[in-house]
Short mmCIF file of C-alpha atoms and ligand atoms in Angstrom, two decimals:
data_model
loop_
_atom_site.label_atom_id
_atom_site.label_comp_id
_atom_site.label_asym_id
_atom_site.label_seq_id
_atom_site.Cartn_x
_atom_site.Cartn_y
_atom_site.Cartn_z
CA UNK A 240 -69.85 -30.29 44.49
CA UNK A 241 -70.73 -34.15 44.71
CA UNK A 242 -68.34 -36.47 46.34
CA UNK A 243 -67.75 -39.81 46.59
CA UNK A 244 -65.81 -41.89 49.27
CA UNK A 245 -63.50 -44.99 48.09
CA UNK A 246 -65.00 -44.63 44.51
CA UNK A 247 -63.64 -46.94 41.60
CA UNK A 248 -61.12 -45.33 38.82
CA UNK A 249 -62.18 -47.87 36.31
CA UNK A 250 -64.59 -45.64 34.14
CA UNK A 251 -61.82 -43.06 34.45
CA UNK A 252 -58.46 -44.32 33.35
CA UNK A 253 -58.52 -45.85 29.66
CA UNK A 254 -55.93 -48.96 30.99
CA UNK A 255 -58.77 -50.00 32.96
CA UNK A 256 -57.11 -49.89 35.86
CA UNK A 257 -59.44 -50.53 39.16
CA UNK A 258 -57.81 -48.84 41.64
CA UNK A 259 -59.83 -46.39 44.22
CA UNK A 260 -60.00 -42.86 44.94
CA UNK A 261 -60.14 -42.28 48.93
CA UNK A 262 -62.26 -38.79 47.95
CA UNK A 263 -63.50 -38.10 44.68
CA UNK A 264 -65.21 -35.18 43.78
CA UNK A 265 -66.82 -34.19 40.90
CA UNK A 266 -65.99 -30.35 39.44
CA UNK A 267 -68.64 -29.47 37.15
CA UNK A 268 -68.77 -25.50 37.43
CA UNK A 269 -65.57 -23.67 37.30
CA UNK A 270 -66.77 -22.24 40.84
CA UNK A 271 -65.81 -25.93 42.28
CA UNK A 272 -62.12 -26.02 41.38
CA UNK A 273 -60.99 -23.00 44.30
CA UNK A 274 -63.71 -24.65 46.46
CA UNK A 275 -61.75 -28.32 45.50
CA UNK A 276 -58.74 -26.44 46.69
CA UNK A 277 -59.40 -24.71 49.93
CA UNK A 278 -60.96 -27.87 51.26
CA UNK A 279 -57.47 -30.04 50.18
CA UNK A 280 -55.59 -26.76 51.65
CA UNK A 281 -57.71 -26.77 55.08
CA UNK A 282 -57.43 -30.12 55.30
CA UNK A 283 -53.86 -30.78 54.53
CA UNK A 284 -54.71 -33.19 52.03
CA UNK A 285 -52.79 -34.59 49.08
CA UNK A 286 -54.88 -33.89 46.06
CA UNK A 287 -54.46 -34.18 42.10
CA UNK A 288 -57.08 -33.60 39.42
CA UNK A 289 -57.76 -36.51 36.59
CA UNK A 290 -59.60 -35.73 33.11
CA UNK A 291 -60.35 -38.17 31.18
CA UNK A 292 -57.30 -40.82 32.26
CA UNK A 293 -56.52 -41.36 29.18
CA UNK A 294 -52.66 -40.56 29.64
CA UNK A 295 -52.64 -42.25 33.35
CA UNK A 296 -51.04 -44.93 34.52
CA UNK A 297 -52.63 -45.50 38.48
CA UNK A 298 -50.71 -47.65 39.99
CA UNK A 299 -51.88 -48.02 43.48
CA UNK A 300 -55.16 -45.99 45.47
CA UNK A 301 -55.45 -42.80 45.57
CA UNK A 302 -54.99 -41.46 48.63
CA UNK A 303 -56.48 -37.86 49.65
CA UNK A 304 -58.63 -36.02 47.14
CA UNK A 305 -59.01 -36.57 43.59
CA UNK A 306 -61.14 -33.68 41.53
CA UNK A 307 -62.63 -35.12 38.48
CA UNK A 308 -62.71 -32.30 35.49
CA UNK A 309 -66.23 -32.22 34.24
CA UNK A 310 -67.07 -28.93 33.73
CA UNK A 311 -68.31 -29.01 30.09
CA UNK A 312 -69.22 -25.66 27.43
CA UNK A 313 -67.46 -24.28 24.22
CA UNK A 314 -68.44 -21.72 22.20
CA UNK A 315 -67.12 -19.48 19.37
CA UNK A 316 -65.42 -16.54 21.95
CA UNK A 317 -64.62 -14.40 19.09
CA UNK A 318 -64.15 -13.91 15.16
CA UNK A 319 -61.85 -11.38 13.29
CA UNK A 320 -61.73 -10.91 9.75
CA UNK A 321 -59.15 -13.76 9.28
CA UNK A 322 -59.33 -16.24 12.93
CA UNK A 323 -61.90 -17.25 14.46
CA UNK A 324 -61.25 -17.88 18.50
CA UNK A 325 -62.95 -21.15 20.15
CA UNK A 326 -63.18 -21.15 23.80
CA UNK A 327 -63.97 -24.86 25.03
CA UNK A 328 -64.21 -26.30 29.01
CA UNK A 329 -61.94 -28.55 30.41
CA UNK A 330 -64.07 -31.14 31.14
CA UNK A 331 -65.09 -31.18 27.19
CA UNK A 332 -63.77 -34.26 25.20
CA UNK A 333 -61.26 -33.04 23.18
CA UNK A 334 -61.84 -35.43 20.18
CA UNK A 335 -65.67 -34.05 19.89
CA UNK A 336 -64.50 -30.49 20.12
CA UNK A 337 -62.44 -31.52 16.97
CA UNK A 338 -65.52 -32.47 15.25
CA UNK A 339 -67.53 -30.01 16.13
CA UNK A 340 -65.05 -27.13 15.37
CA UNK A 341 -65.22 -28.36 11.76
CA UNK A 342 -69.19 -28.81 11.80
CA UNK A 343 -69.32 -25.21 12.70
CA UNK A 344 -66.92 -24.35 9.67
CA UNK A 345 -63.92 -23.57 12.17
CA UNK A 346 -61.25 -25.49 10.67
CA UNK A 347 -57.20 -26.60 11.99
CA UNK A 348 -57.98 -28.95 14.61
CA UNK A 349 -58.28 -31.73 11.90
CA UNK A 350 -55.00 -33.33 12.35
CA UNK A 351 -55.42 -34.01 16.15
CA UNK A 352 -58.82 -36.06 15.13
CA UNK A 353 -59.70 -38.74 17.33
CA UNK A 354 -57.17 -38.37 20.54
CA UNK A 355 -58.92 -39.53 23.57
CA UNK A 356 -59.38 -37.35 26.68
CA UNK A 357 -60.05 -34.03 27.67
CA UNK A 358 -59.83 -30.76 26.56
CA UNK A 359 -57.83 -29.86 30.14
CA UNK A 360 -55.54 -32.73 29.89
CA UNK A 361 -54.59 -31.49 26.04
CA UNK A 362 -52.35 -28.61 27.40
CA UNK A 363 -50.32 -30.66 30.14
CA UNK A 364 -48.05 -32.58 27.19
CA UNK A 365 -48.60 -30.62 24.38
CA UNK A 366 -51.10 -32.81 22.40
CA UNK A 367 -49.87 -33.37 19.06
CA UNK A 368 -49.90 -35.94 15.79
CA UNK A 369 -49.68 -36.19 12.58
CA UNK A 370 -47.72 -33.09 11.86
CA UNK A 371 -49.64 -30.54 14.49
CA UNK A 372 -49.38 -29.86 17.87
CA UNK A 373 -51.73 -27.95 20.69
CA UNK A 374 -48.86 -25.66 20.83
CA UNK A 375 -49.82 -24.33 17.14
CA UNK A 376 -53.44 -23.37 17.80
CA UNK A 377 -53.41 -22.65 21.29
CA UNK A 378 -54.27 -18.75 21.88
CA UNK A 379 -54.63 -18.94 25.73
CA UNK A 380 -55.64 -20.42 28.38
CA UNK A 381 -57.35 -19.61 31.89
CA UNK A 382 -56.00 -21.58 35.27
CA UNK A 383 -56.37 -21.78 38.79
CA UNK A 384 -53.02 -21.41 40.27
CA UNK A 385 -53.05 -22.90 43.84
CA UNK A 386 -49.98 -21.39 45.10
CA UNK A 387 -51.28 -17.82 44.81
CA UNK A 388 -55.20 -19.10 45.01
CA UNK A 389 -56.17 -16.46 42.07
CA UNK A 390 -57.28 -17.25 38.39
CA UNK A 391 -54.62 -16.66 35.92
CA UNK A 392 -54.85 -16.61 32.09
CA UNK A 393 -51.75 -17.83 30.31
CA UNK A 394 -50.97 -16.99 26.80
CA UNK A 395 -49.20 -19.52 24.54
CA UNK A 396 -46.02 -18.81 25.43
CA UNK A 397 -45.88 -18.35 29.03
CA UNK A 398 -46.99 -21.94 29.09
CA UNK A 399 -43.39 -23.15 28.19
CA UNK A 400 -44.59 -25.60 25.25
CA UNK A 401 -42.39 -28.33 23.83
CA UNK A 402 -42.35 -31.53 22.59
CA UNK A 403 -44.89 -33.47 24.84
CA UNK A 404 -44.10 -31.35 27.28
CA UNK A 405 -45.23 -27.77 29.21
CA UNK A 406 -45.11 -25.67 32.42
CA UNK A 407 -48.21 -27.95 33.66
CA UNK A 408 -45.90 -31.27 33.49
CA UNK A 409 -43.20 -29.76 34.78
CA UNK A 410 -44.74 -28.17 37.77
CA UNK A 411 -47.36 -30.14 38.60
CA UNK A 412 -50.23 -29.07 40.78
CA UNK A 413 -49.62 -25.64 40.59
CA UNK A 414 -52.02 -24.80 37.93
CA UNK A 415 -55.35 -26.42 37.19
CA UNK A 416 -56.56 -25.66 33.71
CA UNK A 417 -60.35 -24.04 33.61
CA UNK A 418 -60.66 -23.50 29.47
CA UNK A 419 -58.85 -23.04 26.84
CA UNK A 420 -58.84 -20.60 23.95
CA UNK A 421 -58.00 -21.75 20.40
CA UNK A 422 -56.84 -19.79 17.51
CA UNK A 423 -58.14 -20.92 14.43
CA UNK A 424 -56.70 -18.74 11.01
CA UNK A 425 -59.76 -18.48 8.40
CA UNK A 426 -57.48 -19.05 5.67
CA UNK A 427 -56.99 -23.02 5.48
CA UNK A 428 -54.28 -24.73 4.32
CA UNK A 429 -53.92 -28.76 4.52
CA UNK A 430 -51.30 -29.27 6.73
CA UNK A 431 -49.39 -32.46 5.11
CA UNK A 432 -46.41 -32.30 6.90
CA UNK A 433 -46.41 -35.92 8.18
CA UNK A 434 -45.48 -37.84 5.47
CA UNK A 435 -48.04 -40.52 5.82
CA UNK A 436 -50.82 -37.61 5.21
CA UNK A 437 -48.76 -36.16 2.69
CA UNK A 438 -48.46 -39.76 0.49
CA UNK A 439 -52.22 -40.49 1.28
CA UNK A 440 -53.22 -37.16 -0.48
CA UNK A 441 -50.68 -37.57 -3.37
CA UNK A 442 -52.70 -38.39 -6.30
CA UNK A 443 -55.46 -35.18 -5.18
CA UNK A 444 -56.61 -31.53 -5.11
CA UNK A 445 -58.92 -29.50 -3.33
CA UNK A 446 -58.47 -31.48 -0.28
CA UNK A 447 -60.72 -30.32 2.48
CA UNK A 448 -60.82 -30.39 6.46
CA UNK A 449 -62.93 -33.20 6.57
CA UNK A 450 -60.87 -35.02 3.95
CA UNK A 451 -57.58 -35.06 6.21
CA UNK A 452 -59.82 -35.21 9.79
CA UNK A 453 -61.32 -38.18 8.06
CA UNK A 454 -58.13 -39.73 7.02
CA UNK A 455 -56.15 -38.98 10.10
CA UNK A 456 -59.34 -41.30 12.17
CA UNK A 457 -58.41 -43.71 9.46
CA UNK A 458 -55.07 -43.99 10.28
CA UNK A 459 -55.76 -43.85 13.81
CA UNK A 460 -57.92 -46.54 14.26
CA UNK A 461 -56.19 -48.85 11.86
CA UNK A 462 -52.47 -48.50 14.21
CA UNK A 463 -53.84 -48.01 17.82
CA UNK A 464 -56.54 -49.80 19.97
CA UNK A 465 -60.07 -48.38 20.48
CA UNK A 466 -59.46 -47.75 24.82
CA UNK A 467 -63.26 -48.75 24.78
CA UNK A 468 -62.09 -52.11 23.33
CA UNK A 469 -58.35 -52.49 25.12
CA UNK A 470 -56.88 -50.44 27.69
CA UNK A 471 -54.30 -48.03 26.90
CA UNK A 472 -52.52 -44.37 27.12
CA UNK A 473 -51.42 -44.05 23.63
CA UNK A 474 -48.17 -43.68 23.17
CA UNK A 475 -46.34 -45.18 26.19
CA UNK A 476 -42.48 -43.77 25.54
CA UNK A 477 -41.59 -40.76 23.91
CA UNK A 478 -39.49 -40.58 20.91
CA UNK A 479 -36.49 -40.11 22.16
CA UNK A 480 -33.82 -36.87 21.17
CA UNK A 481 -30.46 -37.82 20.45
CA UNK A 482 -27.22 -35.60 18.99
CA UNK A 483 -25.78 -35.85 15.28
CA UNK A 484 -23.25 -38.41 16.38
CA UNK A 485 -24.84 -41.19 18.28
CA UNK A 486 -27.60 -40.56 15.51
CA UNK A 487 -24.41 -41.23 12.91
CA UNK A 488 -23.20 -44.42 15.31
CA UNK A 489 -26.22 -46.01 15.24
CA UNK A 490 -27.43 -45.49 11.75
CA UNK A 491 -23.99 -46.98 10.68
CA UNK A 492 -24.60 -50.23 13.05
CA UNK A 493 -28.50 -50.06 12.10
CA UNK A 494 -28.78 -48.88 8.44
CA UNK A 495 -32.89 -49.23 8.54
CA UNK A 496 -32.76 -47.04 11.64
CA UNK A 497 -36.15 -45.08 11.35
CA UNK A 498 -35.31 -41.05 12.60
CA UNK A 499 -36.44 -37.22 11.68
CA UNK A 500 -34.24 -34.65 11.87
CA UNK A 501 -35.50 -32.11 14.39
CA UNK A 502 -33.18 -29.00 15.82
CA UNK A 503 -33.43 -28.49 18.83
CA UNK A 504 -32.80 -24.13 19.57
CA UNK A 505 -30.26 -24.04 22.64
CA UNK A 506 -29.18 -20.78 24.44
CA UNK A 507 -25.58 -20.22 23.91
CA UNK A 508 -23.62 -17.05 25.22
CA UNK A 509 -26.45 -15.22 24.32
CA UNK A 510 -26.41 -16.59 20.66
CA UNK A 511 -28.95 -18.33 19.45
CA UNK A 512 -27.70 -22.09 18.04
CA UNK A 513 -28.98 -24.55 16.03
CA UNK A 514 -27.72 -27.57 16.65
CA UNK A 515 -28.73 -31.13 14.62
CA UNK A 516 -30.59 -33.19 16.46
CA UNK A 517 -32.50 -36.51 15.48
CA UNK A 518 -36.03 -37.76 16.81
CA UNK A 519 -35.56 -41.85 16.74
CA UNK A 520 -38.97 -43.67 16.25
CA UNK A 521 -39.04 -45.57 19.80
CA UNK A 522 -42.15 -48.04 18.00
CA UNK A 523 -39.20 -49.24 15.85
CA UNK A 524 -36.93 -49.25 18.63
CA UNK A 525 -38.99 -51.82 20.24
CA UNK A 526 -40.33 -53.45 17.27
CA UNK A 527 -36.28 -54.52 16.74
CA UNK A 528 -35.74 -56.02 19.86
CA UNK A 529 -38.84 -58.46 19.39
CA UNK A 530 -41.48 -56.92 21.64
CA UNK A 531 -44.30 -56.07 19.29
CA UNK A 532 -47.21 -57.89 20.86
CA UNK A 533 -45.04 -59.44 23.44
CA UNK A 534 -47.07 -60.26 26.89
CA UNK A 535 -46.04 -60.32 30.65
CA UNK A 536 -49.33 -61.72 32.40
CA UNK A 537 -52.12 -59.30 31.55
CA UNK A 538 -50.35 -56.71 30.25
CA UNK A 539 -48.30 -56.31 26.64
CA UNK A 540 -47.14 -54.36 23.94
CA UNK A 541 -49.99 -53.88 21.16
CA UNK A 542 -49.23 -55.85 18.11
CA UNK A 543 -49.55 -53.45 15.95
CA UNK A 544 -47.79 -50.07 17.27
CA UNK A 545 -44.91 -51.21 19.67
CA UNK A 546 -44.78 -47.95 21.46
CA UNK A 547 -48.13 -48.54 22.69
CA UNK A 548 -48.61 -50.98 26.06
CA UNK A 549 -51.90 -52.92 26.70
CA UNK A 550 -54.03 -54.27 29.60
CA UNK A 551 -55.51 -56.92 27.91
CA UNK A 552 -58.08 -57.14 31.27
CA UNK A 553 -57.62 -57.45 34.72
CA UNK A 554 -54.18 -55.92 34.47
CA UNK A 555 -52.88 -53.49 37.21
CA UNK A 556 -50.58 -50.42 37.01
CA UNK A 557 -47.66 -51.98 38.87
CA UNK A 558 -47.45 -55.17 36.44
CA UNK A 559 -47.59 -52.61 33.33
CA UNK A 560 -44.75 -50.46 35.20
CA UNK A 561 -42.38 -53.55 35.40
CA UNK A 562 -43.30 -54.52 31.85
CA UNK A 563 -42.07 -51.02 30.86
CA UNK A 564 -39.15 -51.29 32.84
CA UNK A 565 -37.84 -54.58 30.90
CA UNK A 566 -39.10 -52.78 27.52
CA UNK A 567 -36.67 -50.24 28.48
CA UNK A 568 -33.99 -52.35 29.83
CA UNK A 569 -33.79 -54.10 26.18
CA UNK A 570 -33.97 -51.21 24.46
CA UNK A 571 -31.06 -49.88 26.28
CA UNK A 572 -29.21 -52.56 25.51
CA UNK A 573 -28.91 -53.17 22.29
CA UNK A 574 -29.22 -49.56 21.35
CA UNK A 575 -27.80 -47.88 24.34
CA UNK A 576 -30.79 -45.30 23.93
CA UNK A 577 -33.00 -44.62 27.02
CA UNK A 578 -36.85 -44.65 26.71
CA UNK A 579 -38.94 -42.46 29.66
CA UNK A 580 -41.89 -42.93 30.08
CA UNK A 581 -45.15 -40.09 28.92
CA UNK A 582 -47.93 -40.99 30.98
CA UNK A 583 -48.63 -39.35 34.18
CA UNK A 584 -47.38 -42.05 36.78
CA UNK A 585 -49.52 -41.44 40.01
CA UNK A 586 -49.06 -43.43 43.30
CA UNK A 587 -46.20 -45.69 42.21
N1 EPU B 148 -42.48 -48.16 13.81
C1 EPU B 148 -42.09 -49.48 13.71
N2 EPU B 148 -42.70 -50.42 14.50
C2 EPU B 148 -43.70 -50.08 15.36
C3 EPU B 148 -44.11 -48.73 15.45
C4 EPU B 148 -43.49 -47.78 14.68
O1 EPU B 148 -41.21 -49.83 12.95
O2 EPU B 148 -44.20 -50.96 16.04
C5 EPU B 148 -41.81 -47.15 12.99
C6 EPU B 148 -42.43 -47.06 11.62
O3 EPU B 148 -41.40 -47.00 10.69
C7 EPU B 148 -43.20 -45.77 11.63
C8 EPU B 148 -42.40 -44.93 12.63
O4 EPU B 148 -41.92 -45.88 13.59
O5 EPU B 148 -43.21 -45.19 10.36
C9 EPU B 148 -43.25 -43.91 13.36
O6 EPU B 148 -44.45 -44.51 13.78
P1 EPU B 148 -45.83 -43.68 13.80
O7 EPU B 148 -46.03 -42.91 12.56
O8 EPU B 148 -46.92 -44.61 14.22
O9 EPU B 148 -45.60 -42.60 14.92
P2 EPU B 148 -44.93 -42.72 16.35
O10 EPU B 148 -43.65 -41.99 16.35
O11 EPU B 148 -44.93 -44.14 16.80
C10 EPU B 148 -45.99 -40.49 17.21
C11 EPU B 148 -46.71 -40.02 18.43
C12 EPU B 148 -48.18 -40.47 18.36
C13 EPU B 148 -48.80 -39.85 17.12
C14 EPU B 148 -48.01 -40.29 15.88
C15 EPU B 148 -48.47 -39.58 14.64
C16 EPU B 148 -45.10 -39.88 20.24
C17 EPU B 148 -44.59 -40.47 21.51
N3 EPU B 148 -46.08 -40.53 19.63
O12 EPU B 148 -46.00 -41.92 17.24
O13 EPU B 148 -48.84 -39.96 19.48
O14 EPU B 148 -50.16 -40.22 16.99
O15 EPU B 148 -46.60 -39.97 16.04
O16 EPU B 148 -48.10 -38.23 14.69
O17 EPU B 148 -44.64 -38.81 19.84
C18 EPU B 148 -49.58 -40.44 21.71
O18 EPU B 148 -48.83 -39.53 22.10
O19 EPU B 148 -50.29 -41.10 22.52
C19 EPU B 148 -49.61 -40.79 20.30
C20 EPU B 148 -50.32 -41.81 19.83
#
């Protein structure tokens, strides 16, 4: 396992950010991630593993080890007569495990085209957009858990999936994802669920994979900045859940209010209820309250997307944190809603 002492982040978190690892090493064979462990263990060392950084915000060095997920491989693990099953490494980018998945004819990653990182970070919130999330084509996954130091595979429901969200984000370094196992049905359908696919594909038939993959990198690219070309996680808030009646309050004081219904399944008395919820677009949240393309310094919201915060260069994690913090300071008041954050926050 290579190592590196007071090594640069830069290359490693898509804001850019330059801040240093005390001890980062480099796990290219699954062997390296119990080995990454024991030595953090023996040496009573904080520790956290990074993938790609693209839904980081560092905001000071890391101290301690850092493990850097490069172990790379994916292969078609098995095929029934109607799925076929795609086993890819965490160290993998997730984006070209898309593409190739529909080069090898294994189709239904399409609408999750073109998200950067890795294949290990896609599990820890629940990648999802345009109408699909990992949650849907997830089969299983195998992990290191740290607490009992013995590999565990996890099916899709043991790893407590929701929006954004999963076991891995709620208990964080207990598990360290090794691979993942996708299950991909033969039988395609387009999945036009988000309207903005569904109105692109309006006027056609006998859509295809690469059809919607290529229009979901269309719309992509045309809303949120290339990390190559301007640093940034993505999304920065998440779209925040709120009941039928502050939806009702605030659609009444903001009539172009821009919400989905979504219905949330709560536990009740050991009934199952469904009770109305509404998702409110935070990007419009912001938008209102002036922000798109606003700038504190080096930092800003992106013009185009307001849920999406820039380093425009030079930028550091601690300016972008306080720029988030007056983001969500308006927000709450003049909608009363609260934004949190989705990025992974280390060192703040
Ligand atoms: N909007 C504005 N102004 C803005 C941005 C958005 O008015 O500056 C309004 C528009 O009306 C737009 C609506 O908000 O129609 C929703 O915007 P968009 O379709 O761009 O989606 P989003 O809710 O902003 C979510 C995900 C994205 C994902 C897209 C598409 C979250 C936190 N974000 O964004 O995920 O790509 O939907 O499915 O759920 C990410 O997590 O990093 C990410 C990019």
């Amino acid at each position: 396992m290579k190592i590196d002492l007071n090594a640069t982040l830069r290359e490693h978190n898509t804001f850019g950010f330059d801040v240093k690892a005390h001890i980062l090493s480099y796990l290219t064979e699954s062997s390296d991630i119990p080995e990454f462990v024991k030595q953090a263990q023996e040496s009573q060392q904080e520790w956290r593993i990074i993938g790609g950084g693209s839904n980081l915000v560092l905001a000071s060095d890391l101290k301690g080890m850092t493990g850097l997920m490069q172990i790379l491989g994916r292969r078609l693990l098995k095929e029934t007569a109607t799925h076929h099953y795609v086993e890819a490494m965490a160290g993998e980018s997730w984006h070209e495990l898309v593409a190739w998945c529909l080069e090898q004819g294994y189709a239904g990653l399409e609408n999750l085209a073109l998200i950067p990182g890795t294949v290990g970070a896609a599990p820890i919130q629940n990648i999802g957009a345009y109408g699909l999330e990992l949650a849907q084509v997830l089969d299983s996954l195998l992990a290191y858990d740290t607490q009992k130091n013995t590999w565990v595979t996890l099916t899709r429901d043991e790893c407590h999936f929701s929006y954004r969200d999963s076991l891995f984000k709620q208990e964080p370094n207990r598990l360290i994802v090794a691979s993942i196992t996708l299950d991909l049905p033969k039988k395609w359908v387009p999945n036009l669920s988000y309207a903005e696919l569904k109105n692109a594909f309006a006027n056609q038939s006998n859509i295809t994979p690469r059809d919607i993959f290529e229009r979901v990198c269309a719309i992509r690219r045309s809303k949120l900045p290339d990390p190559k070309l301007i640093g940034n996680a993505g999304s920065f808030f998440h779209n925040p859940v709120v009941n039928d009646s502050i939806y009702q309050k605030l659609k009444s004081r903001f009539p172009d209010l821009v919400a989905y219904s979504t219905y949330p399944t709560t536990q009740t008395n050991q009934t199952t209820q469904t009770i109305p919820h509404w998702k409110l677009a935070a990007g419009w949240l912001i938008d209102q309250c002036g922000l798109k393309g606003y700038r504190q310094g080096s930092v800003g919201v992106y013009e185009k997307q307001a849920l999406v915060l820039v380093n425009h260069g030079g930028g550091t994690g601690k300016e972008l944190l306080h720029l988030a913090k007056t983001i969500q300071d308006r927000v709450q008041e003049k909608f009363g809603v609260a934004l949190t954050i989705e990025p992974v926050i280390l060192n703040q």
